Amino acid sequence: MERIGFIGLGAMGKPMTQNLMKAGFACNVFTRTRSKIEDVLAAGAVWCNSPKEVAQKSDVVITNLPDTPDVEHAVAGKDGILEGARAGTLIIDMSTISPVASKNLAIQAEARGCDFLDAPVSGGDIGAQKATLTIMVGGKPAAFDRALPIFRALGKTITLMGDSGAGQITKAANQILTAINIEAVAEALVFASKAGVDPAKVREALMGGAAYSRSLEFHGQRMIDHNFKPGFRMRLHRKDLDIIMETGKAYGVSLPVTAQVRELMSATLNAGQGDMDNSSFALLLEKLSNTQIK
Amino acid sequence: MERIGFIGLGAMGKPMTQNLMKAGFACNVFTRTRSKIEDVLAAGAVWCNSPKEVAQKSDVVITNLPDTPDVEHAVAGKDGILEGARAGTLIIDMSTISPVASKNLAIQAEARGCDFLDAPVSGGDIGAQKATLTIMVGGKPAAFDRALPIFRALGKTITLMGDSGAGQITKAANQILTAINIEAVAEALVFASKAGVDPAKVREALMGGAAYSRSLEFHGQRMIDHNFKPGFRMRLHRKDLDIIMETGKAYGVSLPVTAQVRELMSATLNAGQGDMDNSSFALLLEKLSNTQIK
């Protein structure tokens, strides 16, 4: 069985590491705040002092970090994975980062004889805990096949989307859809509410029809309840839209509504909602219309 | 059994009338182009020369017309329904029109001792044919109860949303969601495609997750196939967004993304796509990014 290294044991990475250990994989770990993973270490994970050390001790190294610079630093920076890796080491980045940056990391890794997969996920912390993540993978088919037993311990829908970067592009498409769909639900429910119709009734009446989305079902309910405890934080979704707009520029894609929704997200951050759930679009729309749906 | 009058036997109204006749209702009909309903007349519907005559011969009069002025003219204009109606006549408008105008028609009808329901539908021509429409109703509970046997011959999900106008407000919320969700699918698929990832694979990978919408499933498939045969025509959806923006103004609701999506719809009309399916947002996004997904 492959020895696994895991770097970044946050809200997603910690339960993912625990699922890998449950599946029988030995895990070498590194994360910013050691005190947050004492239970994982007590369960047998081996602490390392750097991504380099993780790579020295492991066959496969997984990163799950907040943003593009974090992954670039962990992979290619000082005391990074590439300093500790050997020919044949498989690096899997499961963070959501820039597809362009991801392709560059793959090129650097391959120059050292390593394999590199981009494998961002969707499904949130609940999906990470229950091992039901959707995993969207970019890279070489042989590396994908090698990673499959690992992915199967973490998620359910696992798809090789294409060459290096294709996983990040697919995740970006996912984030475009969820951001816009959630904003749409906020507009529709605030509109109905201020026009005098119960938004809970509107959600219910539209659930079975053409307007259905997961966002109408789940984020719509949160809006009606004014329950904005995350869930997926607005500041992380805005970060994803930042990446998407840069990627659109790199590939020559015009994204008019994504751009506008990013600006509205920025307005929610300006209003102090960065650590609220992304369904808190409803608070912004309520303010714009000087009303409350609850 | 109530004698029914039906005004406006177009792509929706004609199969709806046929379903009412199948359910055993006698129907008096008026529509712009008589030659298009010869089969309905041959099956026993009685031709009338005006909405007034329809009302004189019927207990319940249904309108299903393209736009607000059409309904205002048929109900309250010369030779209109109110000229032929009696105290106790029930008027049901199943068109998608302005909620404000709908409320005004209800007031005029009630001044004559008539009842008035706004009862717009979703589900398209297929839903009209199969009697599976979603029917969103505004008006008095007693009038709703009286109309229920009629609605049950036409649709499946039938909800009294609130007072007069509440049906139109709910339909407006439905049209906000579908317009924005479809545009989002176009952005996501064109983005993925130009960045080198197969949009059919992206749709498939995202179908089971948080980005799911009916639009991703159905309009997404149309976009991938470049099948823009309507379906629901872009010009009619744009008309609905026109109504929604006016309604937003009337109720003091700010709708930033709906407004932008309306402008993008206008661009599709300017490009000659008015009679294409509303999934032809993909053609506009392709042009903006100088690419094709098929």
Coordinates of N, CA and C in Angstrom, one line a residue, chain A residues 85-163:
Chain A
A85 N 11.1 15.0 -2.9 CA 10.5 14.0 -3.7 C 11.6 13.2 -4.5
R86 N 11.2 12.0 -5.0 CA 12.1 11.2 -5.9 C 11.4 11.0 -7.2
A87 N 12.1 10.5 -8.2 CA 11.4 10.1 -9.4 C 10.4 9.1 -9.0
G88 N 9.2 9.2 -9.6 CA 8.1 8.3 -9.2 C 7.1 8.8 -8.1
T89 N 7.6 9.8 -7.4 CA 6.6 10.4 -6.4 C 5.4 11.0 -7.2
L90 N 4.2 10.7 -6.6 CA 3.0 11.2 -7.2 C 2.5 12.4 -6.3
I91 N 2.3 13.6 -6.9 CA 1.8 14.7 -6.1 C 0.4 15.0 -6.6
I92 N -0.5 15.1 -5.6 CA -1.9 15.3 -6.0 C -2.3 16.6 -5.3
D93 N -2.7 17.6 -6.0 CA -3.2 18.8 -5.4 C -4.7 18.8 -5.4
M94 N -5.3 18.8 -4.2 CA -6.8 18.7 -4.1 C -7.4 20.1 -3.7
S95 N -6.5 21.1 -3.7 CA -7.0 22.4 -3.4 C -7.7 23.0 -4.6
T96 N -8.4 24.1 -4.4 CA -9.0 24.8 -5.6 C -8.1 26.0 -5.9
I97 N -7.3 25.9 -7.0 CA -6.4 27.0 -7.3 C -6.5 27.3 -8.8
S98 N -5.6 28.3 -9.2 CA -5.6 28.7 -10.6 C -5.2 27.5 -11.5
P99 N -6.0 27.2 -12.6 CA -5.7 26.2 -13.5 C -4.3 26.4 -14.2
V100 N -4.0 27.7 -14.5 CA -2.8 28.1 -15.1 C -1.6 27.7 -14.2
A101 N -1.7 28.1 -12.9 CA -0.7 27.8 -11.9 C -0.5 26.3 -11.8
S102 N -1.6 25.6 -11.8 CA -1.6 24.2 -11.6 C -0.9 23.5 -12.8
K103 N -1.1 23.9 -14.0 CA -0.4 23.4 -15.1 C 1.1 23.6 -15.0
N104 N 1.5 24.8 -14.5 CA 2.9 25.1 -14.3 C 3.6 24.2 -13.2
L105 N 2.8 23.9 -12.2 CA 3.4 23.0 -11.1 C 3.5 21.6 -11.7
A106 N 2.6 21.2 -12.6 CA 2.7 19.9 -13.2 C 4.0 19.8 -14.0
I107 N 4.3 20.9 -14.8 CA 5.5 20.9 -15.6 C 6.8 20.8 -14.7
Q108 N 6.8 21.6 -13.6 CA 7.9 21.5 -12.7 C 8.1 20.2 -12.1
A109 N 7.0 19.5 -11.7 CA 7.0 18.2 -11.1 C 7.5 17.2 -12.1
E110 N 7.0 17.3 -13.3 CA 7.4 16.3 -14.3 C 8.9 16.4 -14.7
A111 N 9.4 17.6 -14.6 CA 10.8 17.9 -14.9 C 11.7 17.1 -13.9
R112 N 11.2 16.8 -12.7 CA 11.9 16.1 -11.6 C 11.6 14.6 -11.7
G113 N 10.8 14.2 -12.7 CA 10.4 12.8 -12.8 C 9.2 12.4 -11.9
C114 N 8.6 13.4 -11.3 CA 7.4 13.1 -10.5 C 6.1 13.2 -11.4
D115 N 5.0 12.6 -10.9 CA 3.7 12.8 -11.6 C 3.0 13.8 -10.8
F116 N 2.0 14.5 -11.5 CA 1.2 15.6 -10.8 C -0.2 15.5 -11.3
L117 N -1.1 15.5 -10.3 CA -2.5 15.5 -10.7 C -3.2 16.7 -10.0
D118 N -4.0 17.5 -10.8 CA -4.9 18.4 -10.1 C -6.2 17.7 -9.9
A119 N -6.7 17.8 -8.6 CA -7.9 17.0 -8.3 C -8.7 17.7 -7.2
P120 N -9.2 18.9 -7.6 CA -10.1 19.6 -6.7 C -11.4 18.9 -6.5
V121 N -12.0 19.2 -5.4 CA -13.2 18.5 -5.0 C -14.4 19.5 -4.8
S122 N -15.6 18.9 -4.8 CA -16.7 19.7 -4.3 C -17.5 18.7 -3.4
G123 N -18.3 19.3 -2.5 CA -19.1 18.5 -1.6 C -19.0 19.1 -0.2
G124 N -18.0 20.0 0.0 CA -17.9 20.6 1.3 C -17.4 19.8 2.4
D125 N -17.4 20.3 3.7 CA -16.9 19.6 4.8 C -17.7 18.3 5.1
I126 N -19.0 18.4 4.8 CA -19.8 17.2 5.1 C -19.4 16.1 4.1
G127 N -19.1 16.4 2.8 CA -18.7 15.5 1.8 C -17.3 14.9 2.2
A128 N -16.5 15.8 2.8 CA -15.1 15.3 3.2 C -15.3 14.3 4.3
Q129 N -16.1 14.6 5.3 CA -16.3 13.7 6.4 C -16.9 12.4 6.0
K130 N -17.9 12.4 5.1 CA -18.6 11.2 4.7 C -18.0 10.5 3.6
A131 N -16.8 11.0 3.1 CA -16.2 10.4 1.9 C -17.1 10.3 0.7
T132 N -17.8 11.4 0.5 CA -18.7 11.4 -0.7 C -18.4 12.6 -1.6
L133 N -17.1 13.0 -1.6 CA -16.7 14.2 -2.4 C -16.9 13.8 -3.9
T134 N -17.1 14.9 -4.7 CA -16.9 14.8 -6.1 C -15.5 15.2 -6.4
I135 N -14.8 14.4 -7.2 CA -13.3 14.7 -7.4 C -13.1 14.8 -8.9
M136 N -12.6 16.0 -9.3 CA -12.5 16.3 -10.7 C -11.0 16.4 -11.1
V137 N -10.5 15.5 -11.9 CA -9.1 15.3 -12.0 C -8.5 15.7 -13.4
G138 N -7.4 16.3 -13.3 CA -6.6 16.6 -14.6 C -5.2 16.0 -14.5
G139 N -4.8 15.4 -15.6 CA -3.4 14.8 -15.6 C -3.4 13.6 -16.5
K140 N -2.2 12.8 -16.3 CA -2.0 11.6 -17.2 C -2.9 10.4 -16.7
P141 N -3.4 9.7 -17.6 CA -4.3 8.5 -17.3 C -3.5 7.5 -16.3
A142 N -2.2 7.3 -16.5 CA -1.6 6.3 -15.7 C -1.5 6.8 -14.2
A143 N -1.3 8.1 -14.1 CA -1.2 8.7 -12.7 C -2.6 8.7 -12.1
F144 N -3.6 8.9 -12.9 CA -5.0 8.8 -12.4 C -5.3 7.4 -11.9
D145 N -4.9 6.4 -12.7 CA -5.2 5.0 -12.3 C -4.5 4.7 -11.0
R146 N -3.2 5.2 -10.9 CA -2.5 4.9 -9.6 C -3.2 5.6 -8.4
A147 N -3.8 6.8 -8.7 CA -4.4 7.5 -7.6 C -5.8 7.0 -7.2
L148 N -6.4 6.2 -8.1 CA -7.8 5.8 -7.9 C -8.1 5.2 -6.5
P149 N -7.3 4.2 -6.0 CA -7.6 3.7 -4.7 C -7.6 4.7 -3.6
I150 N -6.8 5.8 -3.7 CA -6.8 6.9 -2.8 C -8.1 7.7 -2.9
F151 N -8.4 8.0 -4.2 CA -9.6 8.8 -4.4 C -10.9 8.1 -3.9
R152 N -10.9 6.8 -4.0 CA -12.1 6.0 -3.6 C -12.3 6.0 -2.1
A153 N -11.2 6.3 -1.4 CA -11.3 6.4 0.1 C -11.8 7.8 0.5
L154 N -11.9 8.7 -0.5 CA -12.3 10.1 -0.2 C -13.6 10.6 -0.8
G155 N -14.0 10.0 -2.0 CA -15.1 10.5 -2.7 C -15.9 9.5 -3.4
K156 N -16.9 10.0 -4.1 CA -17.9 9.1 -4.8 C -17.8 9.2 -6.3
T157 N -18.0 10.5 -6.8 CA -18.0 10.7 -8.3 C -16.6 11.2 -8.6
I158 N -15.8 10.3 -9.3 CA -14.4 10.6 -9.5 C -14.2 10.5 -11.1
T159 N -13.8 11.7 -11.7 CA -13.8 11.7 -13.1 C -12.4 12.3 -13.6
L160 N -11.8 11.6 -14.5 CA -10.6 12.2 -15.2 C -11.2 13.1 -16.3
M161 N -11.0 14.4 -16.1 CA -11.6 15.4 -17.0 C -10.7 15.6 -18.3
G162 N -9.4 15.4 -18.2 CA -8.5 15.6 -19.3 C -7.1 15.8 -18.8
D163 N -6.3 16.5 -19.6 CA -4.9 16.8 -19.3 C -4.8 17.7 -18.0

